CSV table of C-alpha atoms in Angstrom, one decimal:
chain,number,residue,atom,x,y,z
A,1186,UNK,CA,-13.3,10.4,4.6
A,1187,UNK,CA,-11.0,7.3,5.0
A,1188,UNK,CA,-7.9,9.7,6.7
A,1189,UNK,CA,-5.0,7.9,8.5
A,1190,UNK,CA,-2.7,10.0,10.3
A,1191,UNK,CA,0.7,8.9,10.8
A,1192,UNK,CA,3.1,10.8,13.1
A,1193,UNK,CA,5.9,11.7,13.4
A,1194,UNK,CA,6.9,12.2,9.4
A,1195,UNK,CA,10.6,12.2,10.3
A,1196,UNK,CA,12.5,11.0,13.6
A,1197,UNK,CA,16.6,10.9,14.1
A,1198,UNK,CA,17.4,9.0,16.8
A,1199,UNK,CA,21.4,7.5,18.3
A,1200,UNK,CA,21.8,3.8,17.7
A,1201,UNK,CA,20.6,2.1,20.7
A,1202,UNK,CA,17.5,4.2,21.7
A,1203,UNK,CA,13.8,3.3,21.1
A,1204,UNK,CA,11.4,5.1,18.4
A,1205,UNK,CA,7.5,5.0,18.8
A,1206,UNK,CA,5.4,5.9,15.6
A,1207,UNK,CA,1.6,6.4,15.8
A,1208,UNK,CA,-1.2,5.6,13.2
A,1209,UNK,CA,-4.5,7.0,13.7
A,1210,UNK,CA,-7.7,6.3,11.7
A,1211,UNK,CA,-9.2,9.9,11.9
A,1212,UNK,CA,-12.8,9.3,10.9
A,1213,UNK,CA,-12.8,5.8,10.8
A,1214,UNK,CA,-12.8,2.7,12.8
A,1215,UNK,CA,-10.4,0.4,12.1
A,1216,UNK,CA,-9.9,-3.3,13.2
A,1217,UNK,CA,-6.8,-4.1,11.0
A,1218,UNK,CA,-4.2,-2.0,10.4
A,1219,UNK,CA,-1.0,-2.9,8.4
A,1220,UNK,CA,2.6,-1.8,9.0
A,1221,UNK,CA,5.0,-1.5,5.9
A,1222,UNK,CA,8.4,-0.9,5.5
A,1223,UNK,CA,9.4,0.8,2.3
A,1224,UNK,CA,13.6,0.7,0.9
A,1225,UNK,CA,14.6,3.1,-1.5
A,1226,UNK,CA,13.3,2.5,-4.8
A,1227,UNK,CA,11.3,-0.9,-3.9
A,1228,UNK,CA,7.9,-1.9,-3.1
A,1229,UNK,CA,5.8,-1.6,0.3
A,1230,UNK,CA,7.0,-4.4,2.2
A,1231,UNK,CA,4.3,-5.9,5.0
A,1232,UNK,CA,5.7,-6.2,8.3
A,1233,UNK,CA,3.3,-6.4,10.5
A,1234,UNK,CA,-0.8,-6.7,10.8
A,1235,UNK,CA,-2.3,-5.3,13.7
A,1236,UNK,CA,-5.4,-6.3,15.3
A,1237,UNK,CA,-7.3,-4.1,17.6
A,1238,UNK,CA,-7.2,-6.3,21.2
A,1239,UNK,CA,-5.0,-8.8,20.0
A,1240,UNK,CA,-1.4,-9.9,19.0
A,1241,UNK,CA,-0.2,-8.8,15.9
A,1242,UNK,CA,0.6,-11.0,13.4
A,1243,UNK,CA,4.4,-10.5,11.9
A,1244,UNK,CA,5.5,-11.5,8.3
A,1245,UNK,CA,8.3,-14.3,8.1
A,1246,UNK,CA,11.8,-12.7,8.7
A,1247,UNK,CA,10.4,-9.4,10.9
A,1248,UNK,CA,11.3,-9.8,14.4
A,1249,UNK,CA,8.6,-9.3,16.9
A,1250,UNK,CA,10.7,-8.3,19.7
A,1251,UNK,CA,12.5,-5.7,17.5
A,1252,UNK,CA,9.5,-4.2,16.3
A,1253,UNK,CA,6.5,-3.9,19.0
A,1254,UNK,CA,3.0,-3.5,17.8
A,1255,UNK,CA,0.4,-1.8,19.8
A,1256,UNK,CA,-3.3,-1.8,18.9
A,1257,UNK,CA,-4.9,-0.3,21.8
A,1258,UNK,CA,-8.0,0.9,20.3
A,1259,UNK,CA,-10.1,0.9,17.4
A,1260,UNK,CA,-7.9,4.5,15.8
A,1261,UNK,CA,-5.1,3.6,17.0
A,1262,UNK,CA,-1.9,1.2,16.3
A,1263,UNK,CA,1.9,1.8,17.8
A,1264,UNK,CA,5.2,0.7,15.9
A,1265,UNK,CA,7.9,1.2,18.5
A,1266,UNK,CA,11.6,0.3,16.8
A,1267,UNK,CA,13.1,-1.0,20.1
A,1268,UNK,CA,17.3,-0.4,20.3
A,1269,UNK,CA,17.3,0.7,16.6
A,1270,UNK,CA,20.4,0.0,15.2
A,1271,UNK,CA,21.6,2.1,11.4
A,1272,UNK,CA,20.4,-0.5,9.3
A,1273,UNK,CA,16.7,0.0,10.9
A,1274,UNK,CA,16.8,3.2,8.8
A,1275,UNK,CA,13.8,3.1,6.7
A,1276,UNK,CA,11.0,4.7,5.2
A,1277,UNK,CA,7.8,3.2,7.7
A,1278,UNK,CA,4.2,3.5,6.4
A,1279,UNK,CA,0.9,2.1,8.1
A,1280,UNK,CA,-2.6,1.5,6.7
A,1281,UNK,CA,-6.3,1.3,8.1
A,1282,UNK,CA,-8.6,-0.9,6.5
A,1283,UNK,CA,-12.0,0.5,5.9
A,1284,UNK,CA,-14.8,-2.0,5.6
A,1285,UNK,CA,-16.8,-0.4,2.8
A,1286,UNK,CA,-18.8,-3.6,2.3
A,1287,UNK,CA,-18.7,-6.2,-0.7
A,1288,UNK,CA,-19.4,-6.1,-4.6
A,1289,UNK,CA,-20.6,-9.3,-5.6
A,1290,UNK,CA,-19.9,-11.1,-2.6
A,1291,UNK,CA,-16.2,-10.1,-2.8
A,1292,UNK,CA,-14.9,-7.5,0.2
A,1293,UNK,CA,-14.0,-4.9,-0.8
A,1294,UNK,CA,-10.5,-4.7,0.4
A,1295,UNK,CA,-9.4,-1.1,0.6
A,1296,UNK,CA,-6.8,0.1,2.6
A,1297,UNK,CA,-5.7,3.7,3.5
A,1298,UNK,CA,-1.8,4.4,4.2
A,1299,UNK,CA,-0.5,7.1,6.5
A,1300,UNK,CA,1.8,9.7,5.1
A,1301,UNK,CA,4.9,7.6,6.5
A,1302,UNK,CA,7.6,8.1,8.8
A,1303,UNK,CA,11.4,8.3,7.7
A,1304,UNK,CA,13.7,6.7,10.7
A,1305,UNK,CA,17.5,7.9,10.6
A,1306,UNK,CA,19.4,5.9,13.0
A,1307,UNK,CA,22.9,7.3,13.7
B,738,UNK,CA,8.7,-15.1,-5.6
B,739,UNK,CA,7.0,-11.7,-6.6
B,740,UNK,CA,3.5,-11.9,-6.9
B,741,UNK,CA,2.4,-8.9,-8.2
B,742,UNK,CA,4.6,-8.0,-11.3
B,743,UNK,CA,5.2,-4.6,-13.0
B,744,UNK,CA,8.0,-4.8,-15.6
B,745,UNK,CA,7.9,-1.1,-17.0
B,746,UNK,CA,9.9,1.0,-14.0
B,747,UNK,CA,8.9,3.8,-15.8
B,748,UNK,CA,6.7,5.8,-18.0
B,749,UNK,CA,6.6,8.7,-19.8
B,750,UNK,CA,4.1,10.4,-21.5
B,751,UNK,CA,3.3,13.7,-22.9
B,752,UNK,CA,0.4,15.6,-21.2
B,753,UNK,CA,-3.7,15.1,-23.1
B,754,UNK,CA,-2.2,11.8,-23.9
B,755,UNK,CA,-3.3,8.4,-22.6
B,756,UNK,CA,-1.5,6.7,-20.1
B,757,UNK,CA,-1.2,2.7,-20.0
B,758,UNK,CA,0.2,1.0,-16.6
B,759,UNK,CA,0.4,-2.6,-16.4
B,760,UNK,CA,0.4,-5.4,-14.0
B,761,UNK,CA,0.6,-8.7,-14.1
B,762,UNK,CA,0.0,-11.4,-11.1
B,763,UNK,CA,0.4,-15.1,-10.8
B,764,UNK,CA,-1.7,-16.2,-7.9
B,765,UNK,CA,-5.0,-17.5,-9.4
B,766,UNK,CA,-6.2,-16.7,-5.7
B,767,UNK,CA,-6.5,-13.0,-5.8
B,768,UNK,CA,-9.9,-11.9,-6.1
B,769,UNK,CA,-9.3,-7.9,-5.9
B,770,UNK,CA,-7.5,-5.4,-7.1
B,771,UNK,CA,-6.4,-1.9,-6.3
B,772,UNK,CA,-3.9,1.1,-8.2
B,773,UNK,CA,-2.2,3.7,-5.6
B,774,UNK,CA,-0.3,6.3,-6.8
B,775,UNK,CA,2.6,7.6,-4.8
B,776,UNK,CA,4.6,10.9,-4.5
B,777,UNK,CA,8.1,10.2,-2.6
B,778,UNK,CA,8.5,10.4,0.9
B,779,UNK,CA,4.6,10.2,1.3
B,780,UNK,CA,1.9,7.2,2.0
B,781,UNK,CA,0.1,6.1,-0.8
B,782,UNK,CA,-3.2,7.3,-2.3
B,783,UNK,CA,-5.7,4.9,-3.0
B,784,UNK,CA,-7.0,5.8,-6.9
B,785,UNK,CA,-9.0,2.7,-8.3
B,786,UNK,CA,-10.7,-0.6,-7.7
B,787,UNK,CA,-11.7,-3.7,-9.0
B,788,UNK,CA,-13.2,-6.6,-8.2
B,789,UNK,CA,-12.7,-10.5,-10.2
B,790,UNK,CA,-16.0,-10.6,-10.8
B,791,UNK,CA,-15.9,-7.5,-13.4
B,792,UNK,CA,-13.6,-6.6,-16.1
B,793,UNK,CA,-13.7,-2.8,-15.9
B,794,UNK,CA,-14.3,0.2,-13.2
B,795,UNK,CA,-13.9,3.7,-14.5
B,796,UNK,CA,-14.0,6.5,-11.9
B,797,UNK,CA,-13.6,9.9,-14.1
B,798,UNK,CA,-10.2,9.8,-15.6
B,799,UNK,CA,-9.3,6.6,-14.1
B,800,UNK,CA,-9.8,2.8,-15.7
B,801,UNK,CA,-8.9,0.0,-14.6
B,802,UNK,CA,-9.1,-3.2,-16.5
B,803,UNK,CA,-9.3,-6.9,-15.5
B,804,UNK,CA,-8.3,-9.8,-17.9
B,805,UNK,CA,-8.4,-12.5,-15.4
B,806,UNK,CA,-7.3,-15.4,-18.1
B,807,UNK,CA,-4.6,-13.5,-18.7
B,808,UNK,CA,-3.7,-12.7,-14.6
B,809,UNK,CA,-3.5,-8.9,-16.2
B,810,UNK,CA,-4.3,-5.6,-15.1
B,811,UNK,CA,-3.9,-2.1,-16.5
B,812,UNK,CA,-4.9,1.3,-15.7
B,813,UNK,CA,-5.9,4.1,-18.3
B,814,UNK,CA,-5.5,7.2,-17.5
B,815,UNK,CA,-6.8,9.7,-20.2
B,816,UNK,CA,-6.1,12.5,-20.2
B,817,UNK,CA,-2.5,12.5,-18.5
B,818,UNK,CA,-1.6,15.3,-16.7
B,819,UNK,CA,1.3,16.6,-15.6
B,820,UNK,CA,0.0,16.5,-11.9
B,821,UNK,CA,0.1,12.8,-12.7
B,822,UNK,CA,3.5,12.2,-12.5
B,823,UNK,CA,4.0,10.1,-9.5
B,824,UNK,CA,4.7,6.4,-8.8
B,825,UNK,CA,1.7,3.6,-9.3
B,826,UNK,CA,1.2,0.7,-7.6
B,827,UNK,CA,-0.8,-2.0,-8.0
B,828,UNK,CA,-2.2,-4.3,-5.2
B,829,UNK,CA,-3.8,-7.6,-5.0
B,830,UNK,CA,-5.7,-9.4,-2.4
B,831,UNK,CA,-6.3,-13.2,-1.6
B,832,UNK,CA,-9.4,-14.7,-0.8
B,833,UNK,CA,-9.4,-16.8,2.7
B,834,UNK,CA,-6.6,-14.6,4.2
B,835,UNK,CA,-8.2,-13.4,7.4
B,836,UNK,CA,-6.5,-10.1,7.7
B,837,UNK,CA,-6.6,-9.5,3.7
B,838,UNK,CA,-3.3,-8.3,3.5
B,839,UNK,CA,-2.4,-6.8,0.1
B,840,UNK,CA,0.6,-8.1,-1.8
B,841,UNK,CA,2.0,-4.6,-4.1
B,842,UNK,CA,3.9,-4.6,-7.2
B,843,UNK,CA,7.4,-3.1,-7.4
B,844,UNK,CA,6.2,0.4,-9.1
B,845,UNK,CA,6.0,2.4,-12.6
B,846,UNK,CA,7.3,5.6,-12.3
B,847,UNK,CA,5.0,7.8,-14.3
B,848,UNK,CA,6.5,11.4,-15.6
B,849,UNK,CA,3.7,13.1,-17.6
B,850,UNK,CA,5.7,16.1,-19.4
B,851,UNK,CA,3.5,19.5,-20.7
């Protein structure tokens, strides 16, 4: 259980043009789902948290118009890179959050990532 | 300001030996804990929990261990195996964030050798 799909793994696209990546919770519903960027050799950055029927919320220094977020439905949030530009090369990974319940009053906060996608700008 | 701290980059360790990954966090706040291991150009894999409240969760090869006075984590994994050999993360969340977003550490490479 607890599968995200992520797709597509790899896009190339010309500087200029816009990139749409899907993330799908597969046997799960998911309210939240969180957008990461990932740089070579460093740590998952959050981007992005997307709530299903509402506006995402977007980290300080991520700009929203650059990077639209879509959360239609409860298996499904959109990352679409709009005029991507070489530096918006990147390694891009989303989560689900499952809501397996508490321990001890505490939530269980568990979150499932997507296989990522890798974005080549030329 | 890094929240979530792991100062070994790497690892390495021999396989049937123990492995020891540590994390260390400075936000009092944090009330739950996760290890993800990651191969490259792939999402992470959730491997282990724990909440404040406890000090230890084992899940078969896996431990993770809580010193809370400390703001200290650590996973065991006994016995390494080669198949091990990926890069772990660890992952806190705060209470009273809404969303419960999860702030990561920067990452021990593991390399588990035969």
């Amino acid at each position: 259980g607890a599968v995200v799909s992520q797709h597509p793994s790899w896009v190339i696209c010309k500087s200029g043009t816009s990139v749409k990546i899907e993330c799908r919770s597969l046997d799960f519903q998911a309210t939240t789902m969180f957008w990461y960027r990932q740089f070579p050799k460093q740590s998952l950055m959050l981007m992005a948290t997307s709530n299903e029927g509402s506006k995402a919320t977007y980290e300080q220094g991520v700009e929203k118009d650059k990077f639209l977020i879509n959360h239609a439905s409860l298996t499904l949030s959109t990352l679409t890179v709009t005029s991507a530009h070489p530096e918006d090369s990147s390694f891009y990974i989303c989560s689900a959050r499952d809501n397996p319940g508490t321990e001890f009053g505490i939530a269980k906060n568990i979150q499932y990532f997507g296989a990522g996608t890798r974005l080549s700008v030329l | 300001d890094q929240q979530v701290k792991q100062n070994s980059p790497s690892l390495s360790v021999q396989e049937g030996r123990i492995s020891i990954l540590n994390c260390d966090y400075t936000n009092s706040m944090f009330d739950y804990f996760l290890w993800y291991k990651k191969y490259p150009a792939e999402g992470p894999t959730f491997l282990i929990s724990i909440s404040s409240i406890k000090d230890k969760n084992e899940d078969g090869r896996f431990t993770v261990f809580l010193n809370k006075s400390a703001k200290h984590l650590s996973l065991h994994i006994v016995p390494s195996q080669p198949g091990d050999s990926a890069v772990y993360f660890c992952a806190a969340s705060r209470k009273n964030t809404g969303f419960q977003k999860l702030v990561f550490g920067t990452g021990t490479r593991l390399l588990v050798s035969p």
